[in-house]
Short mmCIF file of C-alpha atoms in Angstrom, two decimals:
data_model
loop_
_atom_site.label_atom_id
_atom_site.label_comp_id
_atom_site.label_asym_id
_atom_site.label_seq_id
_atom_site.Cartn_x
_atom_site.Cartn_y
_atom_site.Cartn_z
CA UNK D 80 109.72 119.47 94.23
CA UNK D 81 108.61 117.58 97.30
CA UNK D 82 106.97 119.84 99.89
CA UNK D 83 108.40 119.85 103.44
CA UNK D 84 105.19 118.31 104.78
CA UNK D 85 105.46 115.47 102.25
CA UNK D 86 109.04 114.84 103.36
CA UNK D 87 107.86 114.84 106.98
CA UNK D 88 105.16 112.27 106.18
CA UNK D 89 107.73 110.12 104.35
CA UNK D 90 110.04 110.39 107.36
CA UNK D 91 107.21 109.27 109.67
CA UNK D 92 106.54 106.24 107.48
CA UNK D 93 110.24 105.41 107.63
CA UNK D 94 110.27 105.69 111.42
CA UNK D 95 107.39 103.24 111.68
CA UNK D 96 109.56 100.67 109.91
CA UNK D 97 112.06 100.99 112.73
CA UNK D 98 109.21 100.74 115.24
CA UNK D 99 107.92 97.42 113.89
CA UNK D 100 109.06 95.48 117.02
CA UNK D 101 107.00 97.90 119.12
CA UNK D 102 103.95 96.88 117.11
CA UNK D 103 104.46 93.24 118.06
CA UNK D 104 104.80 94.21 121.70
CA UNK D 105 101.61 96.27 121.48
CA UNK D 106 99.64 93.38 120.00
CA UNK D 107 101.06 91.00 122.63
CA UNK D 108 99.96 93.38 125.38
CA UNK D 109 96.47 93.69 123.92
CA UNK D 110 96.26 89.90 123.71
CA UNK D 111 97.02 89.63 127.43
CA UNK D 112 94.28 92.19 128.09
CA UNK D 113 91.78 90.18 126.04
CA UNK D 114 91.44 92.94 123.44
CA UNK D 115 92.61 90.88 120.46
CA UNK D 116 91.08 87.81 118.86
CA UNK D 117 92.99 84.86 120.31
CA UNK D 118 93.05 82.96 117.03
CA UNK D 119 93.48 85.84 114.58
CA UNK D 120 95.82 88.33 116.21
CA UNK D 121 98.50 87.94 113.46
CA UNK D 122 96.14 89.83 111.15
CA UNK D 123 96.92 92.96 113.17
CA UNK D 124 100.49 92.57 111.93
CA UNK D 125 99.43 92.02 108.33
CA UNK D 126 100.07 88.31 108.69
CA UNK D 127 97.86 85.24 108.96
CA UNK D 128 96.01 83.16 106.42
CA UNK D 129 96.65 83.94 102.78
CA UNK D 130 93.59 84.93 100.75
CA UNK D 131 92.23 82.29 98.42
CA UNK D 132 93.40 82.66 94.82
CA UNK D 133 90.98 85.02 93.17
CA UNK D 134 91.25 86.98 89.95
CA UNK D 135 88.42 89.36 90.83
CA UNK D 136 89.29 92.99 91.56
CA UNK D 137 89.29 93.76 95.28
CA UNK D 138 88.02 96.70 97.31
CA UNK D 139 89.36 97.23 100.81
CA UNK D 140 86.72 98.73 103.11
CA UNK D 141 87.67 99.73 106.63
CA UNK D 142 85.02 100.34 109.30
CA UNK D 143 86.47 100.80 112.77
CA UNK D 144 83.73 99.55 115.04
CA UNK D 145 80.14 98.31 115.31
CA UNK D 146 78.28 101.41 114.12
CA UNK D 147 80.44 101.88 111.05
CA UNK D 148 80.30 98.16 110.26
CA UNK D 149 76.49 98.03 110.39
CA UNK D 150 76.27 101.17 108.26
CA UNK D 151 78.67 99.80 105.66
CA UNK D 152 77.03 96.36 105.27
CA UNK D 153 74.33 97.41 102.75
CA UNK D 154 77.01 99.12 100.63
CA UNK D 155 79.23 96.03 100.85
CA UNK D 156 76.30 93.96 99.61
CA UNK D 157 75.87 96.20 96.58
CA UNK D 158 79.57 96.16 95.74
CA UNK D 159 79.86 92.38 96.12
CA UNK D 160 76.83 91.94 93.85
CA UNK D 161 78.78 93.59 91.01
CA UNK D 162 81.40 90.83 91.12
CA UNK D 163 84.02 92.84 92.98
CA UNK D 164 85.56 91.12 96.01
CA UNK D 165 85.40 93.05 99.28
CA UNK D 166 87.78 92.68 102.19
CA UNK D 167 86.28 94.40 105.22
CA UNK D 168 88.59 95.30 108.09
CA UNK D 169 87.55 96.31 111.59
CA UNK D 170 89.26 96.87 114.93
CA UNK D 171 86.96 95.36 117.54
CA UNK D 172 85.98 91.75 118.13
CA UNK D 173 82.34 92.84 118.47
CA UNK D 174 82.29 94.28 114.96
CA UNK D 175 84.04 91.13 113.72
CA UNK D 176 81.18 89.03 115.14
CA UNK D 177 78.61 91.13 113.29
CA UNK D 178 80.64 90.87 110.08
CA UNK D 179 80.89 87.08 110.43
CA UNK D 180 77.12 86.80 110.71
CA UNK D 181 76.08 89.30 108.06
CA UNK D 182 78.72 89.66 105.33
CA UNK D 183 77.38 88.67 101.91
CA UNK D 184 78.95 86.11 99.62
CA UNK D 185 81.98 87.63 97.95
CA UNK D 186 83.11 89.54 101.04
CA UNK D 187 85.54 88.51 103.78
CA UNK D 188 86.54 89.99 107.12
CA UNK D 189 90.02 90.64 108.47
CA UNK D 190 91.27 92.62 111.43
CA UNK D 191 92.91 95.84 110.31
CA UNK D 192 96.72 95.94 110.45
CA UNK D 193 98.45 98.39 112.76
CA UNK D 194 99.25 101.75 111.18
CA UNK D 195 102.91 100.88 110.75
CA UNK D 196 104.58 100.48 107.37
CA UNK D 197 105.56 96.76 107.60
CA UNK D 198 102.09 95.47 108.63
CA UNK D 199 100.36 97.79 106.18
CA UNK D 200 102.62 96.76 103.31
CA UNK D 201 102.10 93.07 104.08
CA UNK D 202 98.35 93.60 104.05
CA UNK D 203 98.42 95.46 100.72
CA UNK D 204 100.66 92.83 99.11
CA UNK D 205 98.32 90.05 100.26
CA UNK D 206 95.09 91.61 99.04
CA UNK D 207 96.22 93.94 96.20
CA UNK D 208 93.16 96.22 96.43
CA UNK D 209 92.29 98.38 93.46
CA UNK D 210 90.36 100.78 95.69
CA UNK D 211 90.41 101.60 99.41
CA UNK D 212 87.34 102.94 101.20
CA UNK D 213 87.55 104.24 104.77
CA UNK D 214 84.31 104.83 106.65
CA UNK D 215 83.66 108.04 108.61
CA UNK D 216 86.68 109.43 110.50
CA UNK D 217 89.41 106.83 110.04
CA UNK D 218 92.39 108.80 108.75
CA UNK D 219 95.66 106.95 109.30
CA UNK D 220 98.85 108.67 108.08
CA UNK D 221 100.81 105.52 107.23
CA UNK D 222 97.87 103.80 105.53
CA UNK D 223 97.17 106.90 103.46
CA UNK D 224 100.84 107.23 102.49
CA UNK D 225 101.29 103.56 101.56
CA UNK D 226 98.08 103.47 99.55
CA UNK D 227 99.29 106.52 97.64
CA UNK D 228 102.68 104.91 97.04
CA UNK D 229 100.94 101.77 95.74
CA UNK D 230 98.74 103.77 93.39
CA UNK D 231 95.56 102.70 95.18
CA UNK D 232 92.86 105.41 95.18
CA UNK D 233 91.42 106.23 98.60
CA UNK D 234 87.81 107.25 99.21
CA UNK D 235 86.52 108.36 102.60
CA UNK D 236 82.77 107.82 102.73
CA UNK D 237 80.20 108.90 105.28
CA UNK D 238 83.01 111.23 106.27
CA UNK D 239 82.65 113.23 109.43
CA UNK D 240 85.01 115.53 111.28
CA UNK D 241 84.31 116.61 114.85
CA UNK D 242 85.17 120.10 116.07
CA UNK D 243 87.85 118.61 118.28
CA UNK D 244 89.47 116.62 115.48
CA UNK D 245 89.38 119.61 113.15
CA UNK D 246 91.11 121.78 115.73
CA UNK D 247 93.75 119.10 116.21
CA UNK D 248 94.49 118.69 112.51
CA UNK D 249 94.43 122.48 112.00
CA UNK D 250 97.43 122.90 114.29
CA UNK D 251 99.48 121.09 111.66
CA UNK D 252 98.03 122.39 108.40
CA UNK D 253 101.04 121.40 106.29
CA UNK D 254 101.05 117.80 107.47
CA UNK D 255 97.26 117.69 107.21
CA UNK D 256 97.45 118.84 103.59
CA UNK D 257 100.01 116.12 102.83
CA UNK D 258 97.66 113.48 104.27
CA UNK D 259 94.24 114.77 103.22
CA UNK D 260 95.57 115.76 99.81
CA UNK D 261 96.18 112.06 99.12
CA UNK D 262 92.47 111.29 99.50
CA UNK D 263 91.02 111.00 96.01
CA UNK D 264 87.39 111.52 97.03
CA UNK D 265 85.65 112.50 100.25
CA UNK D 266 81.91 111.82 100.56
CA UNK D 267 80.82 113.87 103.57
CA UNK D 268 77.81 113.47 105.84
CA UNK D 269 77.04 117.20 106.04
CA UNK D 270 78.01 120.60 104.67
CA UNK D 271 80.00 121.32 107.84
CA UNK D 272 81.92 118.05 107.50
CA UNK D 273 82.59 118.79 103.83
CA UNK D 274 83.93 122.25 104.68
CA UNK D 275 86.30 120.83 107.29
CA UNK D 276 87.73 118.23 104.91
CA UNK D 277 88.22 120.88 102.23
CA UNK D 278 89.97 123.18 104.69
CA UNK D 279 92.39 120.38 105.58
CA UNK D 280 93.36 119.81 101.95
CA UNK D 281 91.01 117.14 100.57
CA UNK D 282 90.89 117.63 96.81
CA UNK D 283 87.44 116.38 95.77
CA UNK D 284 84.66 116.64 98.35
CA UNK D 285 80.94 116.02 97.93
CA UNK D 286 78.11 116.08 100.46
CA UNK D 287 76.22 112.79 100.09
CA UNK D 288 74.54 112.51 103.51
CA UNK D 289 74.70 109.90 106.24
CA UNK D 290 74.36 106.27 105.11
CA UNK D 291 73.29 105.33 108.65
CA UNK D 292 69.85 106.71 107.75
CA UNK D 293 69.60 103.80 105.27
CA UNK D 294 71.13 101.04 107.41
CA UNK D 295 68.93 98.57 109.30
CA UNK D 296 69.67 97.66 112.91
CA UNK D 297 71.05 94.18 113.59
CA UNK D 298 68.18 91.91 114.53
CA UNK D 299 67.93 88.68 116.49
CA UNK D 300 67.05 85.42 114.79
CA UNK D 301 63.27 85.42 114.20
CA UNK D 302 62.71 82.54 116.63
CA UNK D 303 64.80 84.29 119.29
CA UNK D 304 62.95 87.56 118.66
CA UNK D 305 59.61 85.81 119.13
CA UNK D 306 60.83 84.21 122.36
CA UNK D 307 61.94 87.59 123.68
CA UNK D 308 58.61 89.22 122.81
CA UNK D 309 56.76 86.43 124.60
CA UNK D 310 59.01 86.72 127.66
CA UNK D 311 58.50 90.48 127.84
CA UNK D 312 54.75 89.78 127.79
CA UNK D 313 53.71 93.33 127.02
CA UNK D 314 55.53 94.84 129.99
CA UNK D 315 56.73 98.45 129.73
CA UNK D 316 60.41 98.34 128.78
CA UNK D 317 63.10 100.94 129.46
CA UNK D 318 66.00 100.02 127.18
CA UNK D 319 69.46 101.44 127.92
CA UNK D 320 71.42 100.79 124.73
CA UNK D 321 75.18 100.97 124.18
CA UNK D 322 75.95 102.00 127.74
CA UNK D 323 79.45 102.73 129.01
CA UNK D 324 81.16 102.30 132.41
CA UNK D 325 79.58 104.61 134.98
CA UNK D 326 76.43 104.99 132.92
CA UNK D 327 74.69 101.86 134.15
CA UNK D 328 74.68 103.27 137.70
CA UNK D 329 72.87 106.38 136.43
CA UNK D 330 70.36 104.26 134.52
CA UNK D 331 69.73 102.08 137.57
CA UNK D 332 69.16 105.23 139.64
CA UNK D 333 66.66 106.43 137.03
CA UNK D 334 64.90 103.07 137.04
CA UNK D 335 64.58 103.23 140.80
CA UNK D 336 62.97 106.68 140.50
CA UNK D 337 60.22 105.52 138.13
CA UNK D 338 58.06 104.44 141.04
CA UNK D 339 55.25 101.94 141.22
CA UNK D 340 52.65 104.40 139.99
CA UNK D 341 54.49 105.02 136.73
CA UNK D 342 55.54 101.47 135.95
CA UNK D 343 54.80 98.82 138.54
CA UNK D 344 55.83 95.98 136.24
CA UNK D 345 58.47 97.81 134.16
CA UNK D 346 61.50 95.92 132.91
CA UNK D 347 64.90 97.57 132.54
CA UNK D 348 66.98 96.14 129.69
CA UNK D 349 70.65 97.12 129.69
CA UNK D 350 72.57 96.44 126.46
CA UNK D 351 76.18 97.46 127.16
CA UNK D 352 78.37 98.75 124.36
CA UNK D 353 80.91 96.07 125.28
CA UNK D 354 79.05 92.79 125.94
CA UNK D 355 81.94 91.36 127.99
CA UNK D 356 80.87 93.72 130.77
CA UNK D 357 77.52 91.94 131.13
CA UNK D 358 78.30 89.91 134.27
CA UNK D 359 79.63 92.92 136.20
CA UNK D 360 76.54 94.95 135.25
CA UNK D 361 74.32 92.09 136.42
CA UNK D 362 76.13 92.04 139.77
CA UNK D 363 75.64 95.80 140.16
CA UNK D 364 71.91 95.42 139.50
CA UNK D 365 71.62 92.53 141.98
CA UNK D 366 73.49 94.54 144.59
CA UNK D 367 70.69 97.10 144.34
CA UNK D 368 68.11 94.42 145.03
CA UNK D 369 66.87 93.83 141.49
CA UNK D 370 66.10 90.32 140.28
CA UNK D 371 68.40 90.13 137.26
CA UNK D 372 68.94 87.76 134.36
CA UNK D 373 71.72 87.58 131.79
CA UNK D 374 71.07 87.00 128.10
CA UNK D 375 74.54 85.57 127.42
CA UNK D 376 73.72 82.79 129.90
CA UNK D 377 70.75 81.79 127.74
CA UNK D 378 68.25 83.22 130.24
CA UNK D 379 64.96 84.93 129.44
CA UNK D 380 63.24 87.31 131.86
CA UNK D 381 60.29 86.01 133.85
CA UNK D 382 57.60 87.95 135.70
CA UNK D 383 59.89 88.49 138.69
CA UNK D 384 62.81 89.84 136.64
CA UNK D 385 63.38 93.57 137.01
CA UNK D 386 66.66 93.94 135.10
CA UNK D 387 67.65 92.03 131.99
CA UNK D 388 71.25 92.41 130.76
CA UNK D 389 71.36 92.00 126.98
CA UNK D 390 75.07 91.22 126.68
CA UNK D 391 74.99 89.76 123.17
CA UNK D 392 75.99 90.91 119.70
CA UNK D 393 73.72 91.58 116.73
CA UNK D 394 70.35 91.81 118.51
CA UNK D 395 70.01 95.49 119.34
CA UNK D 396 67.39 96.15 116.67
CA UNK D 397 65.11 93.57 118.25
CA UNK D 398 65.42 95.20 121.67
CA UNK D 399 64.68 98.60 120.14
CA UNK D 400 61.46 97.21 118.67
CA UNK D 401 60.40 95.89 122.08
CA UNK D 402 61.22 99.11 123.96
CA UNK D 403 58.65 101.54 125.35
CA UNK D 404 61.47 104.08 125.54
CA UNK D 405 65.09 103.75 124.40
CA UNK D 406 67.94 105.58 126.09
CA UNK D 407 70.91 105.90 123.70
CA UNK D 408 74.08 105.49 125.76
CA UNK D 409 77.48 107.08 125.75
CA UNK D 410 75.64 110.32 126.43
CA UNK D 411 75.22 110.58 130.22
CA UNK D 412 78.99 110.18 130.42
CA UNK D 413 81.31 112.31 128.26
CA UNK D 414 81.80 109.77 125.46
CA UNK D 415 80.02 111.53 122.60
CA UNK D 416 76.88 109.45 122.24
CA UNK D 417 75.87 106.73 119.81
CA UNK D 418 73.80 106.45 116.67
CA UNK D 419 70.15 107.51 117.25
CA UNK D 420 69.08 106.51 113.76
CA UNK D 421 68.81 102.80 114.64
CA UNK D 422 66.13 103.30 117.31
CA UNK D 423 64.37 105.86 115.09
CA UNK D 424 64.10 103.30 112.28
CA UNK D 425 62.90 100.67 114.76
CA UNK D 426 60.11 102.89 116.09
CA UNK D 427 61.49 103.30 119.62
CA UNK D 428 60.95 106.63 121.43
CA UNK D 429 64.44 108.09 121.86
CA UNK D 430 65.96 109.79 124.89
CA UNK D 431 69.61 110.73 125.34
CA UNK D 432 71.99 112.44 127.68
CA UNK D 433 73.66 115.74 126.73
CA UNK D 434 76.99 114.35 125.44
CA UNK D 435 76.13 113.72 121.79
CA UNK D 436 78.98 115.51 120.00
CA UNK D 437 79.83 112.50 117.83
CA UNK D 438 76.28 112.54 116.41
CA UNK D 439 75.46 116.22 116.70
CA UNK D 440 73.80 116.49 113.27
CA UNK D 441 71.56 113.44 113.75
CA UNK D 442 70.51 114.44 117.26
CA UNK D 443 70.07 118.04 116.16
CA UNK D 444 67.64 117.06 113.42
CA UNK D 445 65.76 114.70 115.73
CA UNK D 446 65.42 117.04 118.69
CA UNK D 447 64.31 120.00 116.54
CA UNK D 448 61.57 117.81 115.06
CA UNK D 449 60.51 116.43 118.44
CA UNK D 450 61.82 112.97 117.60
CA UNK D 451 64.18 112.72 120.59
CA UNK D 452 64.52 114.17 124.08
CA UNK D 453 67.72 115.26 125.79
CA UNK D 454 68.02 114.86 129.58
CA UNK D 455 70.79 115.84 131.97
CA UNK D 456 70.77 113.19 134.68
CA UNK D 457 69.00 110.25 136.33
CA UNK D 458 66.06 112.39 137.41
CA UNK D 459 65.53 113.64 133.87
CA UNK D 460 65.78 110.14 132.44
CA UNK D 461 63.26 108.84 134.97
CA UNK D 462 60.81 111.64 134.18
CA UNK D 463 61.04 111.11 130.42
CA UNK D 464 60.77 107.33 130.75
CA UNK D 465 57.66 107.74 132.93
CA UNK D 466 56.13 110.04 130.29
CA UNK D 467 56.81 107.62 127.43
CA UNK D 468 55.56 104.62 129.40
CA UNK D 469 52.44 106.35 130.68
CA UNK D 470 51.36 108.45 127.69
CA UNK D 471 50.76 106.46 124.51
CA UNK D 472 49.99 109.58 122.46
CA UNK D 473 53.25 111.28 123.52
CA UNK D 474 55.07 108.11 122.56
CA UNK D 475 53.42 108.06 119.13
CA UNK D 476 54.22 111.73 118.51
CA UNK D 477 57.90 111.17 119.24
CA UNK D 478 58.26 108.05 117.12
CA UNK D 479 56.37 109.62 114.19
CA UNK D 480 58.61 112.68 114.31
CA UNK D 481 61.72 110.49 114.32
CA UNK D 482 60.44 108.41 111.41
CA UNK D 483 59.82 111.62 109.44
CA UNK D 484 63.41 112.76 110.02
CA UNK D 485 64.76 109.39 108.91
CA UNK D 486 62.64 109.45 105.74
CA UNK D 487 63.76 113.00 104.94
CA UNK D 488 67.44 112.07 105.19
CA UNK D 489 67.28 108.71 103.41
CA UNK D 490 69.03 108.18 100.09
CA UNK D 491 72.66 108.61 101.12
CA UNK D 492 73.36 104.96 100.31
CA UNK D 493 72.20 105.43 96.71
CA UNK D 494 74.25 108.62 96.33
CA UNK D 495 77.33 106.98 97.82
CA UNK D 496 77.12 103.92 95.58
CA UNK D 497 76.60 106.14 92.53
CA UNK D 498 79.80 108.03 93.41
CA UNK D 499 81.75 104.77 93.74
CA UNK D 500 80.33 103.00 90.69
CA UNK D 501 82.64 104.64 88.08
CA UNK D 502 85.66 103.47 90.08
CA UNK D 503 84.21 99.99 90.49
CA UNK D 504 83.49 99.83 86.76
CA UNK D 505 87.08 100.80 85.99
CA UNK D 506 88.31 98.04 88.30
CA UNK D 507 86.07 95.46 86.64
CA UNK D 508 87.45 96.55 83.27
CA UNK D 509 90.95 95.52 84.39
CA UNK D 510 94.17 97.03 85.56
CA UNK D 511 95.79 95.78 88.76
CA UNK D 512 97.37 98.30 91.13
CA UNK D 513 101.06 98.36 91.92
CA UNK D 514 102.01 96.50 95.09
CA UNK D 515 103.13 98.48 98.14
CA UNK D 516 106.87 98.01 97.83
CA UNK D 517 109.71 100.43 97.98
CA UNK D 518 109.37 103.97 99.21
CA UNK D 519 110.25 105.16 102.69
#
């Protein structure tokens, strides 16, 4: 007998069929706002270019944004090397740019279809995946239901569940069980994440760790990296990485508080989370009297430059390596923070604001070990930056502690691939999945 929650999920899938015109309106609105790729927006509706004829089995991997994409790339490389085709989907144009530059042979990128039954079914019919892999916290009811109807196993890897998300799902335990119960395997980042997925109805859950501890940061072209290093000319560098609206003003305040004694020739590098905001950030810095240059304009800083806006994609690792101290953004505003593992691997001393809920485990391990500092405001950021710039031994202690934490937590990529390999082997042995037709 079908449980009431299963019937409710089926009813929701059916309603999304009726709402298909709304999906087209939504994509059209996002196009007007510049949030969709001008040449590839039909992919969001499950349409667009047909895949090339290919008899290889296919894995669908979905990684929502930049951090998940970078983390998934080494795993994609391993899967593609086995002869299995990978179709990687993302949401943002920034993550699409990284995928275009770094996907291995045998893998392709598409924008993810909206979580409505018609776009999702079109996508599944086009690509006929034998396995679906969602990265971290992407749980879409329609996608989960249609994959189940098509007989496509779903794995959630690097799975994490915030306190807020768990509370939200827990209000609807029956529906949650209908959705999470359709996940074949959940590979969780931590014991707490594993417990939350189990409580919501996931059937098979294992704690494999965080694959971001094994993922390299995106680096600039070697010639470009050398040109940047030469332009920085050994100056002390305060890097503000992955900043959000409102945060740049705080960082600029902190930079103004450093003072000539602490860093007379210091350079502030601001790498916004959304590179399209680069010109407005540059104008804000100039309005404060700082000589400012913009990387997207092809400019390099000179001796007079005080603020350099790094509004490009795929170069953050290089800026981390050049930083005397790296502030990890999204944390002085209530966003939830960003991945501190990238600067730790690059050897940059890490400082963050207090809002790090999205990366609580990583920041917890780093701060306990002395591998990162948490500050509350511009004054705290200025004080920590002055310490890191002025005290080479303090800087070495922090970076060594962070490197130790990273080394201790490495290996999640191997464990994750080992968990997927039996399913990949079964796919290579044959057996195509049913297409996503019929059903509600």
